[in-house]
Every structure is written in C-alpha cells, then in structure tokens.
Amino acid sequence: METTKISTDEVTYVANLARLIFAEEETERFASQLNAILRYMDTLQEVDTTGVEPMTHAIAQKNAFRTDAVGESLPVKTALANAPEARGNCFQVPKVIE
Amino acid sequence: MEYEPVIGLEVHAQLLTDAKIFCGCSTKFGAAPNSHTCPICLGMPGVLPVLNKKVVEFMMKMALATNCRLNRGCLFARKNYFYPDLPKGYQISQYAQPPAEHGWVEVEIAGGKKRIGITRIHMEEDAGKLMHDEFSPVSRVDLNRTGVPLIEIVSEPDIRGAEEAAAYLRRLHETLVYLEICDGNMEEGSFRCDANVSLRPKGSETFGTRAELKNMNSFRNVQRALEYEIKRQQYLLEGGGSVVQETRLWDDTAGVSHPMRGKEEAHDYRYFPDPDLVPVVIDDAWVEAVRQTLPELPLERRERFVRDYQIPAYDAGVLTASRQLADYYEEVVRLSAEPKLASNWVMGEILRFLNEDKKEIRACPITPAALAELISLIKEGQISGKMAKEVVDQMYRTGAAPGAIIKEKGLVQITDEAALSATIAAVIAANPGQLAQYRAGKEKVFGFFVGQVMKATQGKANPQLINDLLKKMLAG
Amino acid sequence: MELYELTIHELQAKLRAGETTAAEVTASVFRRIDAVEKDVRAYISLMRKSALAEAARAEEQLRKGEAGPLAGIPIALKDITCTKGYRTTCGSRVLDNFIPPYDATVVEKLRAAGAVFTGKTNMDEFAMGSSTETSHYGTTRNPWDLGRIPGGSSGGSAAAVAAGECIASLGSDTGGSIRQPAALCGVVGLKPTYGRVSRYGLIAFASSLDQIGPFTKDVEDCAIVMNVIAGYDPAESTSVPAEVPDYRGFLGRGVEGWTVGIPQEYFVAGIDPEVEAAVRRTITLLEGAGARCVEISLPHTRYCLAVYYIIAPAEACSNLARYDGVRFGFRAEGSRDLIDLYKKSRSAGFGAEVKRRIMLGTYALSSGYYDAYYKKASQVRALIKRDFDTAFASCDAILTPTTPTPAFKIGEKTDDPMQMYLSDIFTISANLAGIPGISVPCGFSAAGLPIGVQFLAGHFQEGRLIQIASAFEKLAPSEKRRPAL
C-alpha cells in the first residue's frame, strides 16, 4: 500500500498558511497529487548528507552592499497606479481588526 | 505560594540611516503617505534587495556596546506571513546564524547591580503602517515605513520584575541614543518593546506558560503593563487556573491588556534563507574599524565624571543622560575649568529652561562658550550670583553673550572702594539709631546695614567688599 | 529570402551596408507575425507602435554611425521581464492588468544597444510548466507541428524565433525553461551561469535558480546577445562582478583537443531512441573534429528532480506571497474580510499548477517538515554541485540530450504533473549547480520534430559553450530546415 504523506487535513492547514482556498474535491485531488510527488521525494532519504552544508546559493558570494544614499522614490500616483483600491494616497483593504 | 516573574524583552530599534535597508527611499518620519516608496519597498514583481552597509555598521556598534560576540558570517532569512503592511508577504529578517550573540548589559537595581543577558541582535526591515477609520469598513495602508532598518535586541529571560525591565530598557535606550544609531523616540515608534512574561513558583528552575505583550509605547507603559500582567497571571494561578499562551495588547487608557484577535493562527512562519541576499561576512579589521568609532558609553562616562570632576554620582547621572548634554557640560568645563560651578549651572538653569520649553540641548541658545564666560565673570567677582541669574535668563532668551548683556544693563558690580565707601558713609550717617545699637553690641544690626547699602547700590556692589568696608567703617 | 528569416549578424551587415532599414526589418517581422501568429500564438502582447518608434530611432543611430550592437534588431521578451509602461503578466491572471513602473536591467541593456521590442511572449504561468499549457493566455503551438507544445516555460519566446516572429528573444530558465523549448523548437537557447545576467526586473519564480538568457537562430547570434545582456548589476546582490569576455571571440575556434564528458546517467531508459541516436551522432561528429569524448559519472543525477521540486516550490511559495490583491494585480470581488479577500483573490488569480507548487513549497517549509524536505534538498544540492566540480576538473564541457523526447502533443501530460516534471530531467541539474548550459539543434525525428543537444560547462564558461556549440553547428550545416507554416 502506498503511504500517505499528506492528509486532507494537512492540505487544508497548508492551504490556509498559503492563503488559498479549495473546494472539497479539489482538496482531495491536491492531496493525492501532492502525495505522489512527496513519495517521489522520499528518494532523497537514501542520500547520506552527514556533515554536508546546505547550499542556498549556487555561486558563493558575500557582502553585497549599497551605500546609505537616498535615491528617488516613485511619485505617489505611480506607486498607487496598479492598486485595485486606493484612496487618499493610501492602499485600501477591508478593515483589519487587531 | 510565592511566584516569581520571568521576563524577556524584545526591543526593536529603528536605525538612523538616511536610506531604507534594501532600497534608496528616505527613512524620514512624517512624510505624506506612500511618498517614500519605490518598486523595491512596494514589493513589486521582479525587484531585488541590496543591503545598506550602514545598517550592518550600526548593528555592529550596538553589538559591541552591549558586549555581544560578533559572528563572522550571518544570513538573512524570510519570515513568511500575510498582512497588508507587509508588501512581499514576507519580512526579511535574520533567523539561523544571527550576526551578534551572547551579550549583556548591567543595570542598577534596588540591591545593587545586575547583569541582564542579551541572547542576540539581528537586522531586519520594518513593516508599513495600517490606519483604521473608526466609522468606515476599511483600513488604509501607508508603506513609507516599509523597509526602514531595524535591529531587534532579544534579552535572556533574566528579568525578574517590572522595575528591572524598565531599568534594562532605559539602559538599551540610552546606549542606542548615545551611539547615535537610533533617535529613541518611543511615541513615533523608533524604539519599541515587546515582552514575554511568565510566572513560576519561587525557587523553581522551569518556566511557566508565557504571554506575549505588545503595544507599550513608553517606559511608563512597559512598567504598568508588566505589573498588570504579573498580577493577572498571579490571580489566575492562585485561583487554580492556568495561563494561556497568547499575544496580548496593552490598552494604555484602560490600563488593561486584552488578547490580540488579528493574527490568530499559530506562528508557522516558514523561515528559510533568503536566496536574494548573500551572507554578510564581518572580519576582524571591520570590527576594529567600527570599534574605533564607538563613543565613550554612558556608564563609563558617568564614572569618569565622578572621578575627574568630583561631582556627585547623581549629578553625573543627570549630566550624562544624553551624549549631547554630556558633551555640552564637558565643553563648559574645558572653557571655564570649573566643573562644580559648570555642573550647578547646567543642571540648574540650563536644564530648567530646556524642560520648560521641551527643547533638546542641541537647540539651546546658550553656547558652552557663553556659559563658560558667565562662570568666569562670577568667579572674577565681576557679577554676583544673583545678577548672573538675571544675565543667564537674558542669554537664553536673546542668545546674546553675557558681557554684552552686563554692559547693556549696567550690571557691572561696583568694586570701586572709594565710591562704595562714600555710599556706606551716607548710609551710616542716615541711620544714627542703628549705628548706636550696633556699637552697643547688637551685631544683628549689621545685616540691616548690608541691606541698606545693597539697596542704595541697586544690588550692583560686590557683597564681599560691602562686608569688609562696612565692618571697618561701623567700627569707626 | 524575407528579412524576418535572417539572423542578427546577417541583418547587421545589411543595415550597416544600407541595403535595408530598421523600419523595413521591423515591418517584415510584423508582417510575419500577422501571417502566422493566429496559428502559433507566441505572444501575449505586441508592442507594434513603440517598435516602429524604436526602429526609427535605431535608423537615426545607424545613419549617424552611433548604432549599438542590436540597432534595429526586432527582439521579443518573455512576459516575465518587467517593461516600464507595458503590461507584464507573467502568464497569469493575477497580473493581467499589471503595468510595471520600471524596466528590468536586461530591458535597459537591450534598449541601450538599439533593440526594437516586438512584444511580450507567452509562457507557463509564473514560468511553472514545460509546455506553456499553464498560461492564462492559452497554449503556444510548436511551429514544427501545431498540434504539439513548444516546450516551456519560455515556449512563446522559442516559438517566436522558430516561426520568424522576431529575430531573437529572451527567456528565463529555472529548471530548463530556455533549453527545453529551444530543443523542441529547433533554435539555440542559452542559460547563463547564475549571477551572469541580471535578474533585476525578472519576475521571480525560484530566486536561487532563475536566470535570463537568449533564444537565437544560431550560435553567433547567441554570442551577440550575450555580449549585450551579460554583466554585473549592483541592483542584484547575487550578481557576480566577474569580467565578461567578448563571446564572439569564441566562435569558429573548434574543439580540437577538448575533453567532453558524456554522463552515463543521462542515457537511461525512458529516453526516446531517436533523441538518443541524434545525440550519439553529435558525439561522433565532435570526435571527428578532434574532441575526446569520455564517459563520466554524475552520481547524484537521479536526485536532481526531487531536489528541484522541493527547492523551487519553496522559494516560489514565498516569492508569490506578494500577489495578495492589495498593491497590484487581481483582487476578487465580494470578500467578507481581509483573509477572505486574500484567499479568494489568490485562489481565483492563480492557476492549478501554480497553486500545486505553492502548496508543495508551503508544506516543505512548514513547521516540522523543514529539515526533512528543504534542508535535506539543500544538502543534496551541494552534492550535485560537487559532482559537476569533479567532472569539470577533467572535462572542458559535458554533453547530454536536452530533453528525453521531442515535442509532445498538446494536452498529453496536463493531467499528470509527475510526467510533466520529467520532461525537465536533463536540464534541472545546471540550475541546481548554477552552471551555464546551451541547447543546440542536432537533428530531427522521423516525424520532422527538432531534437536538441545540451552542452554544459563550469561557472562563467559561457565562452566554452559558444565555442563547442559553434564548432558543432559547423559540423552539421545540412540541418537548415524551416518550419512549414
């Protein structure tokens, strides 16, 4: 029997983290596809990685800096030009309750 | 059962760079909404961050000032969560491999001195600002603050009470301001503090369940919020209840805290190394170069003032409260060579003026040179202390030099013996009754004559000289 | 011969000799677009109006003798590169109305070199796919067989060059998205070393793997475009301040005395016999030209796909968090509150493949799974790179097939993500190791579908790739077919 790597509950949990929402049958389809992919990932467990530094960058670089100089900002109109909703020089969203 | 509070503080300090941490937008506070934004800090598709070098140097200064170990290499990580003030959907911060660790600061507490450990200091970007219209169903987003550089200073859970927490915060605050890397303005949010609070039975080594406290925007609020939280947890535990792990917001007006509703879900931030940024590698030469730029820190300076200027510890504390004030004082001392007088005048008149006007020392109209000149005039006996108070008042209001004010007002002390002798003779002649009493042994009457002479000279006569001449002439 | 059929270097010669004008070249390309675009569907947006203005400007520069290396050359841009004032969709509904307020660095460089932009080409949504079938704007057709996919994700850019709808184009390559469609469309496609071409303005898919590169009709054109777009960019922290050679200098030098590694792991079951035969023929030809082809081993090859499908989605789920319907892009109507707005906007804005990868990446990074997936994959990635370091210590270049099969049919793999992922099996390793790779046409299947061979070299050795690719191109000149559109 094929092992279940990710349950539908976990799919729902992950979807919430990713701010996605799925219909029930979609959740099941995703769960089954993700399971197939994750089972494939299991091959990695064969590799002995003891003492191997994880690689984040393909080319080892360091210390890339900019100087502390103020450059040009966008005109506010341009900054807001792509916004679905903007008013009074601000982006607008449904009320956030803290 | 007796409980002991265990407190750890997380301080976020905005750094005084000109530009933001990953782009060239200005960090200036108070600009029109979204006027300090660009594709990078707006998190537009396709943009990339490049680290402002000054942010690293400012972080290093604080790390050195708080006895931290600077790690050779550090990485940036993404902290992923959704919020409208966070344009990219992640905050660029540091997680594994922070730049500075294992530091400490010393604070004064009731029983003496105590070291409070600093777990780590790291760099990160600030988020934007949300504004809520009370009567409208929307929130507005201003991203000017997005990408303003921050350092986060995380303490060890070494703090055992609200007062201790306040002392620790004051120490960090004064250090940041002394280093001139943060303006320390708590109301504008340049210096912010979150607290983790738990209680445990006294003597226990394990930690209780902790609550996180946010939204405390003054030292006083931190202290009040912590006192409230300690009491709240104590009642809960004593009543047989238990503390819930949660984030609570302090409500200053109500004087209570309540659980936060907005970010309700578990903190699963999915940190991972930011592939768009490369490691920062700090070598010895760089550390040394930054160390060279460190000013004398407040604690050291305080001790030196007591030692070198022979002033009380309290005075030294007041005078070193800010780097500018201490610099001001030391400049007055250098020019007048009168540390005690300088301390009296700075702590007395100068600070009183500034407090009344809510001004900073750097905005003081009296230069250290002018104050030193005034002190010299007093020392030389050219003016009396009483006159000097009048003069300093004028100096503060007009910015004029003391010499000019004295001349203009004719305030020069009468030191001419002949002229003063004539005035005294006239006073004695006009008061034969008192003279008789004095000569009969009633020495108290001497004060009467001093007053009369002062009155006759409109207070301009040198009091010492009056004393000397009066004694001689009353004796006949 | 029509102007649109020519290469950059052929057009350069004609333009400089005054035999044609930039306006005529541009007009020829747009006539071709008008004729075949309804079949190929290579573009999401055309930039006809500005192209004419740019052609006029290039003409002026040519007249004054101030022309840049690409003056008057019509070039298409994958719709993943930001163009100031021109809609940039990334193949997604989420960015359907997005107009960037800035130009990508490569766009600035091409503009400064005198290029004429024809438009923005179709692609898999957010470059996630191998066929352009995940695009919100429909599937691009392979010019060699309109019933087949052009490859992906840069399928539009590859098809546009193959169909003569531009002279050259730019694509981006995260796991093979330049080389795979180049092979399937019978054109030259180069993925440069990570850090060689600026990513600033390239909409991120997987930041540690993404790289921009050219599609061209031949290797010389590839060198010409690389001369323009390669180089350090201070706006990118991962850009490498290494010197850029004149890539044209590597043309026609031959491969006499070269050692070319043939990794045994790339010739395994599942590879199409016609593809294998074409690639083996390439080996024979190179040996005939004096190269020594030796069998080598890249032992961690079999883990590349698994590593890639952890790292790329992990980075992607974070890179795609910014599409939340607040500052730009699609926002769903009728949401109850903020969280509802996020969820509805993102769920309706993204297509199934993008959501699948966001889910996969979010899961791999989530609490409790980070070490087993992301960290483990990053460690194995280091071992994969180590394999290449070892190989390049004794080889000048490595030769592999670019793809396991020629172009497959539209719809053939859309229901099986794992099958789709396997079409990138030979190209992914170069992205993980950060090394450059080029795909060059090396023959045709019996059905008349192009086949590509891939050369790989060490970091910053694009010159070597151009050298071996141009040597090979000379050895097989008989293959100058054109798609019958």
PDB file of C-alpha atoms in Angstrom, chain B residues 19 61 76 81 129 150 183 250 275 283 301 366 448 454 468:
ATOM      1  CA  ALA B  19      18.002  55.434   3.266  1.00  0.00           C
ATOM      2  CA  LYS B  61      28.069  49.344  17.150  1.00  0.00           C
ATOM      3  CA  PHE B  76      19.190  36.834   6.048  1.00  0.00           C
ATOM      4  CA  TYR B  81       3.147  35.692   6.793  1.00  0.00           C
ATOM      5  CA  LYS B 129       1.534  51.290   8.767  1.00  0.00           C
ATOM      6  CA  LEU B 150      15.554  47.842  12.483  1.00  0.00           C
ATOM      7  CA  ASP B 183      16.607  58.592  17.888  1.00  0.00           C
ATOM      8  CA  TRP B 250      -1.758  46.766  26.221  1.00  0.00           C
ATOM      9  CA  PRO B 275      18.101  33.432  -1.771  1.00  0.00           C
ATOM     10  CA  ASP B 283      36.191  40.226   9.543  1.00  0.00           C
ATOM     11  CA  ARG B 301      31.322  58.478  31.234  1.00  0.00           C
ATOM     12  CA  ILE B 366      23.341  79.470  25.149  1.00  0.00           C
ATOM     13  CA  PHE B 448      20.341  95.887  58.265  1.00  0.00           C
ATOM     14  CA  MET B 454      22.643  96.949  48.610  1.00  0.00           C
ATOM     15  CA  ASP B 468      34.702  94.393  54.524  1.00  0.00           C
TER      16      ASP B 468
END
